[in-house]
mmCIF file of C-alpha atoms in Angstrom:
data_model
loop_
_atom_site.group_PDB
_atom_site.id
_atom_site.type_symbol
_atom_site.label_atom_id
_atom_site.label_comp_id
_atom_site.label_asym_id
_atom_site.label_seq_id
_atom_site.Cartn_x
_atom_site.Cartn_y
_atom_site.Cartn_z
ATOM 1 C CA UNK M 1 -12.657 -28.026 -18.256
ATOM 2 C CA UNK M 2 -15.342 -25.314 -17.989
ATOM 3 C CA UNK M 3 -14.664 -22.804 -15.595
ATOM 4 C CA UNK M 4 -17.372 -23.068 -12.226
ATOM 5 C CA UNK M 5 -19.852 -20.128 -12.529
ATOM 6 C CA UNK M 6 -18.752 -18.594 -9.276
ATOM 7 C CA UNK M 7 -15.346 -17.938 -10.595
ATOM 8 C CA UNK M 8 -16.318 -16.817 -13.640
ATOM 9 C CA UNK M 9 -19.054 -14.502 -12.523
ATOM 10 C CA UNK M 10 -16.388 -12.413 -10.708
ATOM 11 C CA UNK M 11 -13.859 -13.006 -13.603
ATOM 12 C CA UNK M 12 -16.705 -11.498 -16.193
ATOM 13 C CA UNK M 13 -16.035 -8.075 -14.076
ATOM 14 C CA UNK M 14 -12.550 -7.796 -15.735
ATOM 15 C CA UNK M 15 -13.846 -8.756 -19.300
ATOM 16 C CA UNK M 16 -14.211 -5.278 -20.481
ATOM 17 C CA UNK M 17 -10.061 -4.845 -19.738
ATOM 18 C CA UNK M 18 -9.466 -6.988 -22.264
ATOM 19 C CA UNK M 19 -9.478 -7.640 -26.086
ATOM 20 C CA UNK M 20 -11.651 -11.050 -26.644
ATOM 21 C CA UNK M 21 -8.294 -12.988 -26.787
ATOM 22 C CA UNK M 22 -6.446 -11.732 -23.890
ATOM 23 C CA UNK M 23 -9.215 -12.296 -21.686
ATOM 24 C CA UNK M 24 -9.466 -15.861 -22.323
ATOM 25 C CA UNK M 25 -5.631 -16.135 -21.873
ATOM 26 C CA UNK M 26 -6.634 -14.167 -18.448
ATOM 27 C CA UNK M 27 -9.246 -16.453 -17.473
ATOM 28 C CA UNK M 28 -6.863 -19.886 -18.111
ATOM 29 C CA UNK M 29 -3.773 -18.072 -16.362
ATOM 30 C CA UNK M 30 -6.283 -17.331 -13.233
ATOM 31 C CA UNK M 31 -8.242 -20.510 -12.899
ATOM 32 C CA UNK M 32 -3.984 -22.176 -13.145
ATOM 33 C CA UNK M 33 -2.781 -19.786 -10.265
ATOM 34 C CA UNK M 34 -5.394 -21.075 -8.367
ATOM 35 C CA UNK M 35 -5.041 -24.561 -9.101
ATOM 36 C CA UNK M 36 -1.276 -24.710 -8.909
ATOM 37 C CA UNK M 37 -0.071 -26.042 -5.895
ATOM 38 C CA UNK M 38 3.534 -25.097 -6.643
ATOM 39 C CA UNK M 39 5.427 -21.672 -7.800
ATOM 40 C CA UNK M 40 2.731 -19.541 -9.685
ATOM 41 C CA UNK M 41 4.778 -18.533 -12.287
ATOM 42 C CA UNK M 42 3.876 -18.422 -16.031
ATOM 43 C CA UNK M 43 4.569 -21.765 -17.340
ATOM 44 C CA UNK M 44 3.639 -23.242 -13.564
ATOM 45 C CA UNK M 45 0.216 -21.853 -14.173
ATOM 46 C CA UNK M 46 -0.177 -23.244 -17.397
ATOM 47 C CA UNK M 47 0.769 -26.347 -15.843
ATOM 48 C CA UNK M 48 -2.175 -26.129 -13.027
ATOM 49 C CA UNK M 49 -4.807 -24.905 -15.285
ATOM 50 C CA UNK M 50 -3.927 -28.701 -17.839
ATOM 51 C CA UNK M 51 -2.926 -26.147 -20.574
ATOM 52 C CA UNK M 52 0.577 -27.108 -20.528
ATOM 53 C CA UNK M 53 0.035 -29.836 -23.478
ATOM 54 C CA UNK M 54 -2.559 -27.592 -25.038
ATOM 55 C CA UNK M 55 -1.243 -23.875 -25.257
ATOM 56 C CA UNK M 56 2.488 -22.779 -25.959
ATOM 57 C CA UNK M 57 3.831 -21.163 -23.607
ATOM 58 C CA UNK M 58 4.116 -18.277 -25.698
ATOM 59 C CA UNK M 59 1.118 -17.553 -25.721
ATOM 60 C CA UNK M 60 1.306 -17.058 -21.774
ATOM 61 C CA UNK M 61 4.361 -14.610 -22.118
ATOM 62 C CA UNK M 62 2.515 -12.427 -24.839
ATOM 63 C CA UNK M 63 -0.360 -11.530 -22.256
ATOM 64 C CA UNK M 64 2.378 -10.356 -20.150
ATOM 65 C CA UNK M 65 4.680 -8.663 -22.690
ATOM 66 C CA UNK M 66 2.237 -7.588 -25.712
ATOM 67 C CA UNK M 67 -1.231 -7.939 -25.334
ATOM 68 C CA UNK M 68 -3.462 -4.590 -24.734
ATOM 69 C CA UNK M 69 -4.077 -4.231 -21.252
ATOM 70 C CA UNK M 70 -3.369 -1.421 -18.691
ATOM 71 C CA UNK M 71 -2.414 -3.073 -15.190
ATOM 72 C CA UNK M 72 -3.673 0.567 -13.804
ATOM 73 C CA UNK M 73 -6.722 0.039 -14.983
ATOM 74 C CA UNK M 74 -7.343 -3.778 -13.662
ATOM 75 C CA UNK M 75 -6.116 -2.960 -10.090
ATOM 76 C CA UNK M 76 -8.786 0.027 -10.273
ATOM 77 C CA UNK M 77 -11.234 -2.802 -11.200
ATOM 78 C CA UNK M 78 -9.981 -5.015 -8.409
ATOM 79 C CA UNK M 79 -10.342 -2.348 -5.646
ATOM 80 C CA UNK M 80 -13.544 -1.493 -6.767
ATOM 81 C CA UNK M 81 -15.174 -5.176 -6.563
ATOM 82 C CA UNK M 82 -12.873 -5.896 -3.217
ATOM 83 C CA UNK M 83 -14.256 -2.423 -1.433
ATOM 84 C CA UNK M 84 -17.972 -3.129 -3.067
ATOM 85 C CA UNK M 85 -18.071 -6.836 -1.448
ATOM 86 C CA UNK M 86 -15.991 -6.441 1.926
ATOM 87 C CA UNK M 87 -16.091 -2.945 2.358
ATOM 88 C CA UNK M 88 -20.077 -1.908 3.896
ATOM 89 C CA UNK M 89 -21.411 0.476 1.886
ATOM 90 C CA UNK M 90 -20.875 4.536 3.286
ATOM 91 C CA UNK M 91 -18.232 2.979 5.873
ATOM 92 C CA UNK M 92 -14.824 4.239 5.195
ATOM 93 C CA UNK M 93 -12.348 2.979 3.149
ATOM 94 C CA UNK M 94 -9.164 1.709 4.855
ATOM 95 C CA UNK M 95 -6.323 1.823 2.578
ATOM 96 C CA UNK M 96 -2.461 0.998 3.639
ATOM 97 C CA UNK M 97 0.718 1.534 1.565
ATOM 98 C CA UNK M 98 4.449 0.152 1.931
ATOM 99 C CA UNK M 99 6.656 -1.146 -0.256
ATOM 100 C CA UNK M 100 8.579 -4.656 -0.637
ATOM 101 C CA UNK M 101 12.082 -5.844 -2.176
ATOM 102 C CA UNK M 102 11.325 -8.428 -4.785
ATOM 103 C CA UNK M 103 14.980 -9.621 -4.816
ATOM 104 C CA UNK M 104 15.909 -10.337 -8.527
ATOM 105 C CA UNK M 105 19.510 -10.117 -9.779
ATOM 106 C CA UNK M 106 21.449 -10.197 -12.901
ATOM 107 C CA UNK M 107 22.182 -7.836 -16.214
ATOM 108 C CA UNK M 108 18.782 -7.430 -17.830
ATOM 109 C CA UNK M 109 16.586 -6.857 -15.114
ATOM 110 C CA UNK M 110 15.129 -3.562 -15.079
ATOM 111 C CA UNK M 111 15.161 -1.140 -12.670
ATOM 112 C CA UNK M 112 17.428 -3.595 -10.336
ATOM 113 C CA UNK M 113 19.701 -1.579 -7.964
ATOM 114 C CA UNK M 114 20.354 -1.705 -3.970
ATOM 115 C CA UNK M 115 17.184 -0.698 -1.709
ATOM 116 C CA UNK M 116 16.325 -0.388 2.113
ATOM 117 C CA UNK M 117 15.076 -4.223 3.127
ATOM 118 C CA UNK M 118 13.548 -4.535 6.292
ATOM 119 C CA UNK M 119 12.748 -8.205 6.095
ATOM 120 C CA UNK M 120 16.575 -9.335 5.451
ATOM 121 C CA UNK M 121 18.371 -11.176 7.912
ATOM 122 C CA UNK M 122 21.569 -9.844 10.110
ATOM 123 C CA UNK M 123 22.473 -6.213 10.205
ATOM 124 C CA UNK M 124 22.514 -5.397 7.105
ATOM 125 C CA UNK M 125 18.856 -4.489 5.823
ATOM 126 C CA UNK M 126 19.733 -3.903 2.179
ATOM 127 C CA UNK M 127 19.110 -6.210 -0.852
ATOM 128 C CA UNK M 128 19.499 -6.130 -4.516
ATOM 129 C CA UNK M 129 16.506 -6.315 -6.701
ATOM 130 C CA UNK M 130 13.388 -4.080 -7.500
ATOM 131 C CA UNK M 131 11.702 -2.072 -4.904
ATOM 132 C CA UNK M 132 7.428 -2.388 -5.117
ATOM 133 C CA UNK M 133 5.121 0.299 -3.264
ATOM 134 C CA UNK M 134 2.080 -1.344 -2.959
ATOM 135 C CA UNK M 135 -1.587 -0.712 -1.965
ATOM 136 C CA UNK M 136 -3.337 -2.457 -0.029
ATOM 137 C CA UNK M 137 -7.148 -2.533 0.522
ATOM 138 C CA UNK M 138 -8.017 -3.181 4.491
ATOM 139 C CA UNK M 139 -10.755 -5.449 5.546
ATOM 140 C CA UNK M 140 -12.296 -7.909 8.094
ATOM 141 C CA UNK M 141 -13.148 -11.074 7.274
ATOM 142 C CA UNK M 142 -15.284 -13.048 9.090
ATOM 143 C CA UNK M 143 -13.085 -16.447 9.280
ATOM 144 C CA UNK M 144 -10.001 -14.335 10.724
ATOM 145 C CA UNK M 145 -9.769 -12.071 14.227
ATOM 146 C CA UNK M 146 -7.570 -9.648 12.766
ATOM 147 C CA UNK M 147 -7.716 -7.516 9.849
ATOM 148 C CA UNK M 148 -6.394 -8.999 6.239
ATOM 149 C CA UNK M 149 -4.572 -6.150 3.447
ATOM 150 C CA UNK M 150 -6.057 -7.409 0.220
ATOM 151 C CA UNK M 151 -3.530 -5.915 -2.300
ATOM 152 C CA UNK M 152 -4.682 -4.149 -5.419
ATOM 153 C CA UNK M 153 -2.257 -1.858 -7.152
ATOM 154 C CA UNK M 154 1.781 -1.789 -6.986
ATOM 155 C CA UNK M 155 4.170 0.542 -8.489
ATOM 156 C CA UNK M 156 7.796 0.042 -9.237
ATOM 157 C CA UNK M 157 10.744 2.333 -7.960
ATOM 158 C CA UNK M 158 13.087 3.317 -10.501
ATOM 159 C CA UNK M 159 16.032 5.346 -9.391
ATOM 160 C CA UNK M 160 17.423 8.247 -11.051
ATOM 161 C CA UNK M 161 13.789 9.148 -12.275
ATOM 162 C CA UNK M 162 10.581 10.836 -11.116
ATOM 163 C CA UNK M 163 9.581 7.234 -9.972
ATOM 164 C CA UNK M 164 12.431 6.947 -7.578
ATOM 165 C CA UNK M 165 10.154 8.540 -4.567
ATOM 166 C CA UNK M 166 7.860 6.058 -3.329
ATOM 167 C CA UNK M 167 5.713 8.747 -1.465
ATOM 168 C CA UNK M 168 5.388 10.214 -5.073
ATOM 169 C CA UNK M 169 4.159 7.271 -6.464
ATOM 170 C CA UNK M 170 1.987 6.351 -3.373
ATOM 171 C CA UNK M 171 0.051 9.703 -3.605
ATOM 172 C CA UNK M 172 -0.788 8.813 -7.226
ATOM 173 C CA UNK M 173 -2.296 5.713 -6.682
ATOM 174 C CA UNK M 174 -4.772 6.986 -4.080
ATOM 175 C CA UNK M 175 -5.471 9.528 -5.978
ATOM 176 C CA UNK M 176 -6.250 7.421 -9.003
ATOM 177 C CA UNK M 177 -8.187 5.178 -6.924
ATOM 178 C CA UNK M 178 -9.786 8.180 -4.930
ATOM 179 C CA UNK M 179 -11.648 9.649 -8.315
ATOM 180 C CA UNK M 180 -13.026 6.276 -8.947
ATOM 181 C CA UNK M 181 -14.783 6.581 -6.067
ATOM 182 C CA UNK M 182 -16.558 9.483 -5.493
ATOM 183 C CA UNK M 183 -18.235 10.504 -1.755
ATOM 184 C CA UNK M 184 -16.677 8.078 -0.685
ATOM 185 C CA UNK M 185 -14.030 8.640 2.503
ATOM 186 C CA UNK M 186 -10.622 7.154 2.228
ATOM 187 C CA UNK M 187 -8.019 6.580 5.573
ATOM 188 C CA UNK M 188 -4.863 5.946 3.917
ATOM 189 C CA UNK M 189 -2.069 4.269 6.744
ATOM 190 C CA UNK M 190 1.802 4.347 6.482
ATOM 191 C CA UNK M 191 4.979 4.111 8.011
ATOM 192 C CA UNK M 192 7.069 7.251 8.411
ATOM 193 C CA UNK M 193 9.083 6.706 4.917
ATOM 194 C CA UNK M 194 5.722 7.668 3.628
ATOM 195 C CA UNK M 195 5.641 11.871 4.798
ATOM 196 C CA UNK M 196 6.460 14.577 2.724
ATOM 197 C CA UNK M 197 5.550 17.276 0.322
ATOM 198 C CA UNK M 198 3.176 15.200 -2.229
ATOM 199 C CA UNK M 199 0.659 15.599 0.760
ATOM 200 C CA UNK M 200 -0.273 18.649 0.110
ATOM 201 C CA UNK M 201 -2.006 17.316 -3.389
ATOM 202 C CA UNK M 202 -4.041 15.198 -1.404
ATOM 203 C CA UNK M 203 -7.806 15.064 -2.795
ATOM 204 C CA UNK M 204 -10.744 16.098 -0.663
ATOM 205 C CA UNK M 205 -12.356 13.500 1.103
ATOM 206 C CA UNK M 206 -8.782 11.518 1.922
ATOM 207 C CA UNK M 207 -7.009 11.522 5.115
ATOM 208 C CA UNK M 208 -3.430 10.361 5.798
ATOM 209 C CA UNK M 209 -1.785 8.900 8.620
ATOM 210 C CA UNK M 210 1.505 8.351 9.616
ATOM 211 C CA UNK M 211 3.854 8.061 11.831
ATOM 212 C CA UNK M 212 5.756 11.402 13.115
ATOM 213 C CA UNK M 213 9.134 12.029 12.708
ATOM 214 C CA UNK M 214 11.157 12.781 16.596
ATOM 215 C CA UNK M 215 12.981 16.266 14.376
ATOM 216 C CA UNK M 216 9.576 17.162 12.962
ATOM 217 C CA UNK M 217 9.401 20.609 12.640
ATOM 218 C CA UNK M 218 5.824 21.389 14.081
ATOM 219 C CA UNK M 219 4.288 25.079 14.298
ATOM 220 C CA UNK M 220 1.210 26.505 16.693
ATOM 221 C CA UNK M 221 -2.178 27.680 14.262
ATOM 222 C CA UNK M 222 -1.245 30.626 12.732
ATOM 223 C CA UNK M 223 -2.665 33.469 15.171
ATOM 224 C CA UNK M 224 -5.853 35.924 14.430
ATOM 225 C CA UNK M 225 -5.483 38.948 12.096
ATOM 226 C CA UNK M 226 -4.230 41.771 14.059
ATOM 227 C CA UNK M 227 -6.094 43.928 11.941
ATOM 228 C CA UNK M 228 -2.657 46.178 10.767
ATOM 229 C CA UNK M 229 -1.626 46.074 6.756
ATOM 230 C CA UNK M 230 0.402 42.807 5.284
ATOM 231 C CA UNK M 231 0.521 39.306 4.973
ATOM 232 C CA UNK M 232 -1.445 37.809 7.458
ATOM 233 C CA UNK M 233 0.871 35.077 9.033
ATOM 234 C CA UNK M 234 0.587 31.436 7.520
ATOM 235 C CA UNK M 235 1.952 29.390 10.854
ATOM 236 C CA UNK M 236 2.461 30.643 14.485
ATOM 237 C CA UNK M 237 5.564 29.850 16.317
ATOM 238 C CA UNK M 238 8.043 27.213 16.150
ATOM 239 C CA UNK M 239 7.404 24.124 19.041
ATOM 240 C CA UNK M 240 9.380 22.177 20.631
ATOM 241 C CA UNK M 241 10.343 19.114 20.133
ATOM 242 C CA UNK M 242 8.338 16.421 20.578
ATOM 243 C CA UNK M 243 10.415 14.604 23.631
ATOM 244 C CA UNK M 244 10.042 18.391 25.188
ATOM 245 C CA UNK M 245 6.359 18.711 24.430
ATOM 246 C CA UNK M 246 5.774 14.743 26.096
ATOM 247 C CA UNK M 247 8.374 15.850 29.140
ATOM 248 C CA UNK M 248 5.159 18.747 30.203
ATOM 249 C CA UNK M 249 2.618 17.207 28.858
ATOM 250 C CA UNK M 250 -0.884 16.256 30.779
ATOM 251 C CA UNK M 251 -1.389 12.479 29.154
ATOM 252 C CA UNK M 252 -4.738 10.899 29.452
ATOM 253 C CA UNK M 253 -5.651 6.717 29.386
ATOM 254 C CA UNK M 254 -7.369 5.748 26.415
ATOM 255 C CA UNK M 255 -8.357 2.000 25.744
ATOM 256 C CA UNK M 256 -7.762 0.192 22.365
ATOM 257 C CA UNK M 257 -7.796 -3.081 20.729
ATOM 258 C CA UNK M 258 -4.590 -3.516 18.638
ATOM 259 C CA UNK M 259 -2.451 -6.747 17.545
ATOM 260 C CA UNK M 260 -5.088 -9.059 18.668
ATOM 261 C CA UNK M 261 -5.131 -7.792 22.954
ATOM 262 C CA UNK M 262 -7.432 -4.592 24.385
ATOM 263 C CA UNK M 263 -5.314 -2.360 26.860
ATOM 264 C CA UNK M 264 -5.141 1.050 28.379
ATOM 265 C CA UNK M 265 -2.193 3.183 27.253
ATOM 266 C CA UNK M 266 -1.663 7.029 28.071
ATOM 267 C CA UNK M 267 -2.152 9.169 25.044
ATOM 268 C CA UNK M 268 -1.322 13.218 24.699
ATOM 269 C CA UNK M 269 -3.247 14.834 21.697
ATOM 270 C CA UNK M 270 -3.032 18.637 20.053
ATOM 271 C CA UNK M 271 -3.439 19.945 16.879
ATOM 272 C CA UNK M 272 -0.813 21.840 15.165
ATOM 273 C CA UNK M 273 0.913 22.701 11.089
ATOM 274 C CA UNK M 274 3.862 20.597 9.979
ATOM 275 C CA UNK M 275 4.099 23.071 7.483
ATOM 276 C CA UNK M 276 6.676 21.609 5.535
ATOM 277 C CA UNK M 277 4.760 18.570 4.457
ATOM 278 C CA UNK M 278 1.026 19.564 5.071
ATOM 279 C CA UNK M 279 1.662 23.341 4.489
ATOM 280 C CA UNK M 280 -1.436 24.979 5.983
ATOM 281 C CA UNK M 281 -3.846 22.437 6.892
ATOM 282 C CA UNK M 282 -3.671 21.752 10.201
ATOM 283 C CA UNK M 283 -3.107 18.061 11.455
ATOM 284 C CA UNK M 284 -3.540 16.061 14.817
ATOM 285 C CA UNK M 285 -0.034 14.539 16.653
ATOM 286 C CA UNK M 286 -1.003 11.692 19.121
ATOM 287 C CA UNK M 287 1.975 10.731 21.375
ATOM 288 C CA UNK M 288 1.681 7.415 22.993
ATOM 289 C CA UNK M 289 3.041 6.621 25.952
ATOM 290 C CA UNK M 290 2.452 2.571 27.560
ATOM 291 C CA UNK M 291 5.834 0.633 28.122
ATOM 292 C CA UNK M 292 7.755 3.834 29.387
ATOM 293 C CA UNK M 293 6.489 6.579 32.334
ATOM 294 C CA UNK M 294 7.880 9.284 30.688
ATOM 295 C CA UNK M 295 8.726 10.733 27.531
ATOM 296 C CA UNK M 296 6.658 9.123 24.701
ATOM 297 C CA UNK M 297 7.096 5.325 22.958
ATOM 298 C CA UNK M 298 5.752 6.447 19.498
ATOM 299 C CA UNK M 299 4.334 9.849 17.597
ATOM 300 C CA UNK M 300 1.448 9.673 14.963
ATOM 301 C CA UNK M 301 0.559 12.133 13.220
ATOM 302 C CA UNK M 302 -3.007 12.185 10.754
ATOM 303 C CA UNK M 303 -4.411 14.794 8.758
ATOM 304 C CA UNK M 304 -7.749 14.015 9.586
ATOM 305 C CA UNK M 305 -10.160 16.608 11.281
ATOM 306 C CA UNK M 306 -11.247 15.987 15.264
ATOM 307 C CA UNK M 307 -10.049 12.617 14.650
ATOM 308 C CA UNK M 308 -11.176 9.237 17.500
ATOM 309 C CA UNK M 309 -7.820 9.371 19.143
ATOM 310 C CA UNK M 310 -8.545 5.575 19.657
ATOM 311 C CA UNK M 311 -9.434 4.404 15.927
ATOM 312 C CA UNK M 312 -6.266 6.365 15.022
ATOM 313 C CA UNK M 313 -4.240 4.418 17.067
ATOM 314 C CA UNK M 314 -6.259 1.025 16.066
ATOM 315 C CA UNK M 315 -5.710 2.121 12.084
ATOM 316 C CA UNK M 316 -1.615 2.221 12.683
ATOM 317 C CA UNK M 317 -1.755 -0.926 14.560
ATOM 318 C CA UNK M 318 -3.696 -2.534 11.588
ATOM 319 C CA UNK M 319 -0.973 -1.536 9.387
ATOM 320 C CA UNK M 320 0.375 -4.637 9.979
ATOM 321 C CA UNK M 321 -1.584 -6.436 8.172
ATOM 322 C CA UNK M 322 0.338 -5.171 4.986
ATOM 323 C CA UNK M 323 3.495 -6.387 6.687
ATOM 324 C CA UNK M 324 1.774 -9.772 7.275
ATOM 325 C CA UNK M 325 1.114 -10.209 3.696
ATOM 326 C CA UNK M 326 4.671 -9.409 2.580
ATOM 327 C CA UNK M 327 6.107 -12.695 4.524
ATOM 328 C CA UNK M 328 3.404 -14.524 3.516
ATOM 329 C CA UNK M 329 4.557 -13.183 -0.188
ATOM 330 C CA UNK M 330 8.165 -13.207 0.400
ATOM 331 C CA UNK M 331 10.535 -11.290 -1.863
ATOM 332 C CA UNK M 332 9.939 -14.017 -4.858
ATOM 333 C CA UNK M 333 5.940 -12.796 -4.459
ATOM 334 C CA UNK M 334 5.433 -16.265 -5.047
ATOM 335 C CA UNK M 335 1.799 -17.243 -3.970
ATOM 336 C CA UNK M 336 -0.413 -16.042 -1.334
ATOM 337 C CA UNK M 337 -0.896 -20.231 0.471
ATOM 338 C CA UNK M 338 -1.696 -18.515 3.905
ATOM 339 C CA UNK M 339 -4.434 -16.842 3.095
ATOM 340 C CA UNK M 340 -6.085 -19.176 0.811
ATOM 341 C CA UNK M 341 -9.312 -18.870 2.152
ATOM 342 C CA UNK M 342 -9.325 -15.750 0.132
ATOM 343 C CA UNK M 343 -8.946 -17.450 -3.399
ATOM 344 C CA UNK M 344 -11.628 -15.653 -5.077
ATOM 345 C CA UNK M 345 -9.728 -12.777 -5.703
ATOM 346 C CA UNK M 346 -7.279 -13.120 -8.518
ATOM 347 C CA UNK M 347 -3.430 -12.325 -7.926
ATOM 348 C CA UNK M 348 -0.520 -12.429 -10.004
ATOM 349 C CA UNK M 349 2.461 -12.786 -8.767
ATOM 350 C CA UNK M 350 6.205 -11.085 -9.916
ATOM 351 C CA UNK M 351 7.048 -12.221 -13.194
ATOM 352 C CA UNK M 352 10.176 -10.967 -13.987
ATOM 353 C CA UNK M 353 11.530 -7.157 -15.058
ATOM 354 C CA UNK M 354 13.947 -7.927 -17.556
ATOM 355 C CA UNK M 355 13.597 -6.286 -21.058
ATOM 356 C CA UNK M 356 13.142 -9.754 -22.887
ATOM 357 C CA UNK M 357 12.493 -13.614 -21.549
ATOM 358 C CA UNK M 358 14.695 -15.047 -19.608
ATOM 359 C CA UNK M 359 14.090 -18.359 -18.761
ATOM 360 C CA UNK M 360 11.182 -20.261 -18.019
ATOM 361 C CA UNK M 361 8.233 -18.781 -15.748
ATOM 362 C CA UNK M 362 10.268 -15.281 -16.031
ATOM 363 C CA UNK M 363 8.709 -12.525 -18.191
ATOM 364 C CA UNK M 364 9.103 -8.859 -19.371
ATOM 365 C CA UNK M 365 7.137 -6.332 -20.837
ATOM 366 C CA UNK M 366 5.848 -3.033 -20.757
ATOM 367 C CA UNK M 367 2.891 -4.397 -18.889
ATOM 368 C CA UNK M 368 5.356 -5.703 -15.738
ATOM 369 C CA UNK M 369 6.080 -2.216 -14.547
ATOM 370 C CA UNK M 370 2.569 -1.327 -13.120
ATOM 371 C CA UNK M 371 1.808 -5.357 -12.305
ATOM 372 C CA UNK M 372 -1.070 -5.198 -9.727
ATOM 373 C CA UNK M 373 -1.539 -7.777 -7.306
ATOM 374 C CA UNK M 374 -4.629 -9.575 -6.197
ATOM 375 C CA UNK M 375 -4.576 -10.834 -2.869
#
C-alpha cells in the first residue's frame, strides 16, 4: 500500500542517509512500527507493515547489520526536524540526558555486564544487560500539560573502554548536536551522575545543569590582582559545605510551576568555582529549601550566567520527563503506546547487541551500537 503523503513528506527528510535501497527498507520498517500493534521488533514490523509474505526477513536484519548508514548521523537529522517543528524559532533548546538498562542476557550479547538500575524492584537496584545514555529533546505539546522528552540520539556504555563514562559520552553528543546548530542556545539537564571533568569542553553557547553534590568542593571567585609579581590566583578560598553554607544562609521565596502544581519554596542563590569540574568558569548553586525549615532539601548547580533562579528550578523539575519516557519504554525499549499521539516521529526500538542473529526480531551489527531512538 502506498505510503500517505504526510508520512512520507517527513520520511523524505531522512532520504539523503540512505543508499536508494536502504531507504526503502527504512520507509517499510517505519510505516510497520507504526502499524504494529504488538512488540516492534524486526520481524513484528515486517508483520505490521503486510511485508511479512512479501520480503524475507533478511532483508530486515541487513538494514540493521550491513547496510550504509550512520545512526549518528540520523539522530542529528531527527533533532534537527523535532527542534525545527516543536522548538520556536530563537527560543532555547531544552535538551535532557540519562541513561537506561535495556536488560538483555546471555553469551553473545555485547557489551552486557552489571549496571546501576534505578527502575528495578526491591533493594537491589542493579541489573544485567546494556547500559544506554540517551538524549532527549524537551518540548510542549499542545495535547499534554506537562512537558514530553522526544528522544533522538543514544549511546552505549561499554566497560573497560573510553565508552565506559557516560558523562564522556553525554558531552559528545551535545556537542555533536551543538555544531549542527549554530547561534542557537542549548540548556542541557541531568541528574548528578552526570558532573565531572568533560565540562570543561563544553562549547560556547551551551549551559549545563545539574544537580550538586552535598561533598562538592566549592571555592569563592578568585580575588583581584594584588598588583605584586606571580601567578595571579585561579580560585579564592575553600567554602564550606553546603549544609554549613544553608545553616547561615538568608533564603528568599520564589514561586514555580513544577510536576504539574505552582508553589512558593525558599531558595538561597550565589555564585562560586567548582573548580574541579568547571575549572575557572564560574557557576550558580541554588539550594532549595520547601518540605524542611532548615538546612536545604536539594542543591543545583548550572553553569549558566545570571541565570532565572525560577526557570532553573522549572528545567530540573522537567527532567522528568526523560524518566517518564523510560517506563513508558521499559528496559525491553519495546514501543512508545503512551505517547502515541506523537507517531509522526519515527523510533526504533532495541534490537539486540549480540555479534550475530539470534533469534527472531533480535539483531546485531555495527550499526546497533549508536541506535538512535525516535520518540
Amino acid at each position: 500500500m502506498p505510503v500517505p503523503a504526510s508520512l512520507m513528506t517527513l520520511l523524505a527528510v531522512f532520504c539523503p542517509l540512505f543508499t536508494a535501497p536502504s531507504f526503502r527498507t527504512f520507509t517499510g520498517l517505519a510505516c510497520g512500527f507504526l502499524a504494529q500493534s504488538g512488540k516492534r521488533t524486526v520481524c513484528g514490523m515486517l508483520t505490521g507493515a503486510g511485508l511479512s509474505r512479501i520480503w524475507p526477513h533478511d532483508r530486515a536484519h541487513y538494514f540493521f547489520s550491513c547496510a550504509r548508514w550512520n545512526p549518528d548521523d540520523l539522530g542529528i537529522a531527527v533533532a534537527k526536524l523535532v527542534i525545527g517543528l516543536l522548538v520556536p524559532a530563537g527560543e532555547t533548546v531544552e535538551l535532557l540526558i540519562d541513561d537506561t538498562l535495556f536488560r538483555r542476557r546471555g553469551k553473545r550479547v555485547f557489551a552486557a555486564s552489571w549496571f546501576h538500575d534505578g527502575a528495578a524492584q526491591g533493594p537491589a537496584k542493579t541489573g544485567y544487560g546494556n547500559n544506554w545514555v540517551v538524549l532527549a529533546v524537551r518540548v510542549w505539546l499542545p495535547m499534554t500539560s506537562r512537558p514530553v522528552a522526544i528522544p533522538v540520539m543514544a549511546k552505549l556504555v561499554i566497560k573497560d573502554t573510553t565508552s565506559s563514562s557516560r558523562l564522556w559520552l553525554a558531552r559528545r553528543m551535545v556537542t555533536r548536536l551543538a555544531a549542527e546548530l549554530p547561534g542557537r542556545e542549548i540548556n542541557v539537564t541531568a541528574d548528578s551522575a552526570y558532573a565531572g571533568e568533560e565540562l570543561k569542553q563544553l562549547p560556547d553557547g551551551v549551559t549545563w545543569t545539574t544537580r550538586l553534590r552535598a561533598n562538592a568542593a566549592l571555592y569563592d571567585l578568585p580575588p583581584a590582582r594584588t598588583g605584586k609579581k606571580g601567578r595571579p590566583r585561579k580560585k579564592g578560598n575553600r567554602l564550606p559545605s553546603l549544609a554549613k553554607i544553608a545553616a547561615v544562609a538568608a533564603f528568599s521565596q520564589v514561586t514555580v510551576t513544577r510536576y504539574g502544581k505552582t508553589e512558593t519554596i525558599a531558595v538561597h542563590a550565589f555564585t562560586c568555582l567548582w573548580y574541579s569540574v568547571t575549572g575557572t568558569k564560574p557557576v550558580t548553586v541554588i539550594l532549595i529549601r520547601d518540605k524542611h525549615k532548615t538546612g536545604y532539601d536539594i542543591a543545583l548547580v548550572t553553569t549558566e550566567m545570571d541565570p532565572e533562579i525560577g526557570r532553573v528550578i522549572e528545567r530540573y523539575a522537567a527532567r522528568w520527563a526523560i524518566e517518564v519516557g523510560h517506563r513508558c519504554c521499559p528496559s525491553s525499549w519495546i514501543g512508545f503506546s503512551r505517547l502515541s499521539s506523537l507517531s509522526f516521529f519515527l523510533r526504533f526500538p532495541g534490537f539486540g547487541l549480540g555479534r550475530r542473529p539470534a533469534g527472531a526480531g533480535v539483531v546485531a551489527g555495527r550499526a546497533v551500537p549508536a541506535l538512535a531512538e525516535l520518540g
